[in-house]
mmCIF file of C-alpha atoms in Angstrom:
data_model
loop_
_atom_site.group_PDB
_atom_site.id
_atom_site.type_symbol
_atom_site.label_atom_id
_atom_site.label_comp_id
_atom_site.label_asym_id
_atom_site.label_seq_id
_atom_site.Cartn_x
_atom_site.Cartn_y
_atom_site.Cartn_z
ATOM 1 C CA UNK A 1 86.233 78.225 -27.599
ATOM 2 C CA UNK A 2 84.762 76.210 -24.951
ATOM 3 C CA UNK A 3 86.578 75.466 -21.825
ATOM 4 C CA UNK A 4 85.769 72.514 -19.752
ATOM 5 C CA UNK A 5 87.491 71.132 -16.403
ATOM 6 C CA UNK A 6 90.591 73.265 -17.546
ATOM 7 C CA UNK A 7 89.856 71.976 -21.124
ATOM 8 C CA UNK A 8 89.561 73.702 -23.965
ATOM 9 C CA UNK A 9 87.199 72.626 -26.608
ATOM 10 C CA UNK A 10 87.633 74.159 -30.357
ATOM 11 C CA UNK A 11 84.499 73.126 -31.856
ATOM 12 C CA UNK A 12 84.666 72.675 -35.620
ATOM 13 C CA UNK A 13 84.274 75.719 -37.788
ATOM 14 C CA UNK A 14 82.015 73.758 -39.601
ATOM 15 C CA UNK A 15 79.864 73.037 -36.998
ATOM 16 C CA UNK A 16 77.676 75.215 -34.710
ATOM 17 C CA UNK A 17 77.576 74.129 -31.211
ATOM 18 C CA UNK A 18 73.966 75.168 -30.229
ATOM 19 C CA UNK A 19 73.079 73.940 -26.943
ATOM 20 C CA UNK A 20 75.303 71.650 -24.313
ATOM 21 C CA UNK A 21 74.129 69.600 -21.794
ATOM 22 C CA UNK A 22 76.130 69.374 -18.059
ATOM 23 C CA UNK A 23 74.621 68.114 -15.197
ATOM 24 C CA UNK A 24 71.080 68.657 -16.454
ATOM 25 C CA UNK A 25 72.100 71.959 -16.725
ATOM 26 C CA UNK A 26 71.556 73.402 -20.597
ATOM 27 C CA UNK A 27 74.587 75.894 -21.599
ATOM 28 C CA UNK A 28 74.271 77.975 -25.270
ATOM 29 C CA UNK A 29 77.135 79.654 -26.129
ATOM 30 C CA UNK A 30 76.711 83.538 -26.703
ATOM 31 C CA UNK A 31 79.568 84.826 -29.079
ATOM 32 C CA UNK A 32 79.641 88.203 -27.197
ATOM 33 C CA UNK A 33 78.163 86.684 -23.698
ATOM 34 C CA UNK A 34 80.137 83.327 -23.596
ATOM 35 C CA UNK A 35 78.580 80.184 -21.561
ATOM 36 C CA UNK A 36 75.023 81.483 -20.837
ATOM 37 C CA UNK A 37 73.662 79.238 -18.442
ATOM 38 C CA UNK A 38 69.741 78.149 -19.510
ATOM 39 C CA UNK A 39 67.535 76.644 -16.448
ATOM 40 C CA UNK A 40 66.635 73.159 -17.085
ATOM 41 C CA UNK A 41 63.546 72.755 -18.889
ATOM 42 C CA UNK A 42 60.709 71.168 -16.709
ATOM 43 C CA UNK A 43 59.280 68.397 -17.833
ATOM 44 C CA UNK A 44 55.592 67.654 -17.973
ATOM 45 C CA UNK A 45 54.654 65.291 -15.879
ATOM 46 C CA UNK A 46 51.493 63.508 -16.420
ATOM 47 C CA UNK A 47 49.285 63.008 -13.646
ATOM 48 C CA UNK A 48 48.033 59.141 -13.516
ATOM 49 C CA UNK A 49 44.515 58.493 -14.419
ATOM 50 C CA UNK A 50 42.854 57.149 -11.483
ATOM 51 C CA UNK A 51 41.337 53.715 -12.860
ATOM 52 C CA UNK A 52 37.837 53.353 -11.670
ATOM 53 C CA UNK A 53 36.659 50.402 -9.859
ATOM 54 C CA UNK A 54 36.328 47.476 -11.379
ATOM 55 C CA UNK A 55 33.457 46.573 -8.681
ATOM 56 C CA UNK A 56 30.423 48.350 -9.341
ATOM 57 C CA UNK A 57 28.815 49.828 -6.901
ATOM 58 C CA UNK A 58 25.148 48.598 -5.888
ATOM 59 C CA UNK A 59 22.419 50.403 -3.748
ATOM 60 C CA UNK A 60 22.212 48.705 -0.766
ATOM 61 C CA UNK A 61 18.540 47.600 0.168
ATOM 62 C CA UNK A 62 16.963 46.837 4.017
ATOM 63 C CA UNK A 63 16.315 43.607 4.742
ATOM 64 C CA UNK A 64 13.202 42.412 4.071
ATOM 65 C CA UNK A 65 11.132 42.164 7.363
ATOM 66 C CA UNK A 66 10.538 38.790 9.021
ATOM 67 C CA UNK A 67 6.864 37.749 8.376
ATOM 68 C CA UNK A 68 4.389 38.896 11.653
ATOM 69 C CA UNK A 69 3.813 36.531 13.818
ATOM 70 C CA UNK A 70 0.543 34.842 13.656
ATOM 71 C CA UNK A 71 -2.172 35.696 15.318
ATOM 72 C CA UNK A 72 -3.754 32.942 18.097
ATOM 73 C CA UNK A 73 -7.420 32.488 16.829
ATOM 74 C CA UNK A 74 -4.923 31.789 13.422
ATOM 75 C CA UNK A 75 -2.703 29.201 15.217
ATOM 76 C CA UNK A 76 -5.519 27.498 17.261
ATOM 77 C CA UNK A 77 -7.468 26.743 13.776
ATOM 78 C CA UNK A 78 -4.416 25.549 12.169
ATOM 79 C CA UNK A 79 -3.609 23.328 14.911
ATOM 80 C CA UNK A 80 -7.491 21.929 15.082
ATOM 81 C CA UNK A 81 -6.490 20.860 11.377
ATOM 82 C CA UNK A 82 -3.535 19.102 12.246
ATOM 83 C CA UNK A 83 -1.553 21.350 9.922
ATOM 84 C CA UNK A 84 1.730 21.130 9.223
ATOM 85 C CA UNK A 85 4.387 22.448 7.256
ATOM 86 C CA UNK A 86 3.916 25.845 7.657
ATOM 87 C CA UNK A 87 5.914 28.165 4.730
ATOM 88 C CA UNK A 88 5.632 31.764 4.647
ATOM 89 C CA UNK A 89 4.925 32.620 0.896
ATOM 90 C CA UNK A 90 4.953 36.602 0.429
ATOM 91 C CA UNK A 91 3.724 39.910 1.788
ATOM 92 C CA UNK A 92 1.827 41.651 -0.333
ATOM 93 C CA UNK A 93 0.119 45.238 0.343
ATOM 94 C CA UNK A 94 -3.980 44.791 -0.907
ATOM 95 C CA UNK A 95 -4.585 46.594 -4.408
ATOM 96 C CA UNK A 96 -7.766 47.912 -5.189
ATOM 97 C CA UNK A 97 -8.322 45.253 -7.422
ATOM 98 C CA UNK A 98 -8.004 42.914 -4.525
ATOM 99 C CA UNK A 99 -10.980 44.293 -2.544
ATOM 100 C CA UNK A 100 -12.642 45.429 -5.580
ATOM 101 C CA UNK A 101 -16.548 43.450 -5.013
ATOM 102 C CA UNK A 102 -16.595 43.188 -8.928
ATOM 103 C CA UNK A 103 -13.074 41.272 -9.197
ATOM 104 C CA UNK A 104 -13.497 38.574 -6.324
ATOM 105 C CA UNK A 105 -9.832 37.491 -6.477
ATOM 106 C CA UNK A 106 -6.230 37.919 -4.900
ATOM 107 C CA UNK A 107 -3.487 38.311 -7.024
ATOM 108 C CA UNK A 108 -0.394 36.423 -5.817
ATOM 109 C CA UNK A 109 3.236 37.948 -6.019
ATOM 110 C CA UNK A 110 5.342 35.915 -8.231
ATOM 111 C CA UNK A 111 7.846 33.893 -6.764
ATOM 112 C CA UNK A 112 9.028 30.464 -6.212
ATOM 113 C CA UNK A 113 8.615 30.125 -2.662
ATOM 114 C CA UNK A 114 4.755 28.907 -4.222
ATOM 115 C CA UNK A 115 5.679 26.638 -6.828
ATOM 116 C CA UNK A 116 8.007 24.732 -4.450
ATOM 117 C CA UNK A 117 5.133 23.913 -2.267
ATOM 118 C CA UNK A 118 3.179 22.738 -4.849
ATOM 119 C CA UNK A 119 3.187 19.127 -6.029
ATOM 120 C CA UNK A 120 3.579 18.247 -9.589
ATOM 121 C CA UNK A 121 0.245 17.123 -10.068
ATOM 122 C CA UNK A 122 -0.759 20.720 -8.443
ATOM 123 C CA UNK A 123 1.453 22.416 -10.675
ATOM 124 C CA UNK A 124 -0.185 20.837 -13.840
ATOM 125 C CA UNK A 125 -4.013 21.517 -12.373
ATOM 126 C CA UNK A 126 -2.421 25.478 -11.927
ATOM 127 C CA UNK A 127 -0.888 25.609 -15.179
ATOM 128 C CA UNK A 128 -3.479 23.847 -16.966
ATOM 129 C CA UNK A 129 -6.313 27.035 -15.788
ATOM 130 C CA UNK A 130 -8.818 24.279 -13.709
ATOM 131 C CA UNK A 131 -6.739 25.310 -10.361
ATOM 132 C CA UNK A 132 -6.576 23.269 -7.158
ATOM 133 C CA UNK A 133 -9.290 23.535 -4.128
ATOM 134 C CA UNK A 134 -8.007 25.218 -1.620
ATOM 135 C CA UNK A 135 -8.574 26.043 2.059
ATOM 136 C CA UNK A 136 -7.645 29.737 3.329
ATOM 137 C CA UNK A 137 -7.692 30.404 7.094
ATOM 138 C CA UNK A 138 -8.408 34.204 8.032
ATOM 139 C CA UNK A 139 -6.796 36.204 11.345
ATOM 140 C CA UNK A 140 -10.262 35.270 13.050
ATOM 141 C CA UNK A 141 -9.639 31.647 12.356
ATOM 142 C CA UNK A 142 -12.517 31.663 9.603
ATOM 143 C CA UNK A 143 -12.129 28.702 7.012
ATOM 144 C CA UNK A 144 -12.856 29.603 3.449
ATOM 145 C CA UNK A 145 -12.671 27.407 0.756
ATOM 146 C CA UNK A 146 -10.906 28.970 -2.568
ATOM 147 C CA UNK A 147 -9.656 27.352 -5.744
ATOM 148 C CA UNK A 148 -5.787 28.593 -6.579
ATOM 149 C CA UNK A 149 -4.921 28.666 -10.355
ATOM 150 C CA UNK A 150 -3.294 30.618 -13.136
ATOM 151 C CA UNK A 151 -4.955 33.139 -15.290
ATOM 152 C CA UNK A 152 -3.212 32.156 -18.566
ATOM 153 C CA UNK A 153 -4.709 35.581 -20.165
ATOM 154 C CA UNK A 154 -2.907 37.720 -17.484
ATOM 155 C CA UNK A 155 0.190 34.906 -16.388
ATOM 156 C CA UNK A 156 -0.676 35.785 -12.846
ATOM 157 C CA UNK A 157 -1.637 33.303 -9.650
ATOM 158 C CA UNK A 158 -4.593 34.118 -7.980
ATOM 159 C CA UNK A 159 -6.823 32.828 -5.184
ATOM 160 C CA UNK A 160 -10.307 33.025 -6.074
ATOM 161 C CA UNK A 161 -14.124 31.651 -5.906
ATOM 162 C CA UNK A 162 -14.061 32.501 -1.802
ATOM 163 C CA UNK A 163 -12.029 35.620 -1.524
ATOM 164 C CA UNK A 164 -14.973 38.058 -1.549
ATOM 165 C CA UNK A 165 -16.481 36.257 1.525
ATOM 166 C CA UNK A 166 -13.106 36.888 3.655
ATOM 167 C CA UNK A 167 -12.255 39.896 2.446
ATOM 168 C CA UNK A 168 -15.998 41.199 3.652
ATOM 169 C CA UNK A 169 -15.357 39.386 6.964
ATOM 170 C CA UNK A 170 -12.157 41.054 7.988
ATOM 171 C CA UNK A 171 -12.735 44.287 6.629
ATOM 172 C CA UNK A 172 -9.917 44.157 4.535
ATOM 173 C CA UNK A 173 -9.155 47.380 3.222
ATOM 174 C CA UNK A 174 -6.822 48.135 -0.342
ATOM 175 C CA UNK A 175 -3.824 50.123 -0.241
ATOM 176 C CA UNK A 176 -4.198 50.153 4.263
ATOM 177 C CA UNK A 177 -3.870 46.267 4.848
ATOM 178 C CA UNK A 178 -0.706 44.052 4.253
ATOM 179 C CA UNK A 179 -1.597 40.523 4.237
ATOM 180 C CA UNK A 180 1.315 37.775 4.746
ATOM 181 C CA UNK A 181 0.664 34.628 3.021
ATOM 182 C CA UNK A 182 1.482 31.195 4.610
ATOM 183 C CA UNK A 183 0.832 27.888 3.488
ATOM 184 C CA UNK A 184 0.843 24.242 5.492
ATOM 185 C CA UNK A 185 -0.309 21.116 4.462
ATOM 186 C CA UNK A 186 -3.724 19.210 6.417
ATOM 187 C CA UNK A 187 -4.418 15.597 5.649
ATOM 188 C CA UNK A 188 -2.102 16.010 2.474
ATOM 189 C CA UNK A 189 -4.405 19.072 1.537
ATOM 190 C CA UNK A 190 -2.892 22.379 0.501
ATOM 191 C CA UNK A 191 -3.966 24.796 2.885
ATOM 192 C CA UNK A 192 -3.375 28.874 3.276
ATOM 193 C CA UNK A 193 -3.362 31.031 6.086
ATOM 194 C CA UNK A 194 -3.679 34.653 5.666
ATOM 195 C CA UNK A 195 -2.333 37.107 7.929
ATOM 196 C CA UNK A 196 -3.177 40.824 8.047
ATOM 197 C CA UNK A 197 -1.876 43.907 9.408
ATOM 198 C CA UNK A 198 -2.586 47.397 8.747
ATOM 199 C CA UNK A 199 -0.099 50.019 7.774
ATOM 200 C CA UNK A 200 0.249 52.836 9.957
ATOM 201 C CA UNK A 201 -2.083 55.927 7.892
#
């Protein structure tokens, strides 16, 4: 017998009443106890999975550094030419290769800064392995003449035939010396101008 709100429940003989439910409250009946009153079960509660960010996160990098300023003996020859339309190209720290007396050449970093400069005839006379004549001014204001082209075996840019010359003339020294590469046009002519500065040892 069950007695609710001044009710009283007969369950049916049949039947076993097990467990009742009041107020979130769970009730078994005990046939010597009566009612026992049963704490509500807790239930589990799932933490939310923390969704990871869609963005990904990237390293940040330092800007690159703006290109030194040129030096005046530099300036003063590129202005005797009547140069114009100065780009800066790349910065480049000197391998060994570069200064190497056997190699007598300067690779060029890729990039397109180069190949925008370039005409299309240029580009073919590159591509093609002949090259294009060239004229390279040093920090002293030296001119040295140089042929720029494309070693097909290695798919690098490099600035050869004269390079020896200037790198014996400013003491250019590998893995010490960064050199900053310009170019400017004179007379229509494709011109370089090579900047240098040493690294702190």
């Amino acid at each position: 017998m069950i007695t609710l709100f001044g009710v009283k429940l007969q369950p049916n003989k049949n039947e076993e009443v097990k467990i009742i439910r009041l107020f979130g409250v769970e009730m078994a009946p005990n046939k010597k106890e009566g009612m026992k009153m049963e704490p509500p079960k807790e239930q589990e509660t799932k933490r939310p999975e923390r969704r990871r960010s869609a963005i990904k996160q990237t390293r940040t990098s330092s800007p690159p550094l703006p290109p030194a300023p040129l030096p005046s003996p530099l300036l003063q020859t590129i202005h005797d030419m009547e140069g114009q339309d100065q780009v800066f190209i790349t910065r480049k720290i000197l391998e060994r290769s570069d200064t190497d007396p056997g190699q007598n050449r300067f690779f060029i970093p890729k990039n397109e800064v180069l190949w925008e400069v370039l005409s299309e005839e240029e580009r073919r006379q590159v591509e093609g392995g002949g090259g294009v004549e060239v004229m390279v001014v040093d920090p002293r204001g030296g001119k040295h003449g140089m042929r720029l082209k494309k070693w097909v075996s290695l798919n690098k840019i490099v600035l050869n035939s004269g390079w020896r010359k200037l790198v014996d003339s400013n003491d250019l020294k590998a893995e010490l010396d960064c050199v900053e590469l310009w170019s400017f046009r004179a007379d229509s002519k494709l011109c370089f101008a090579l900047n240098v500065k040493r690294q702190v040892q």
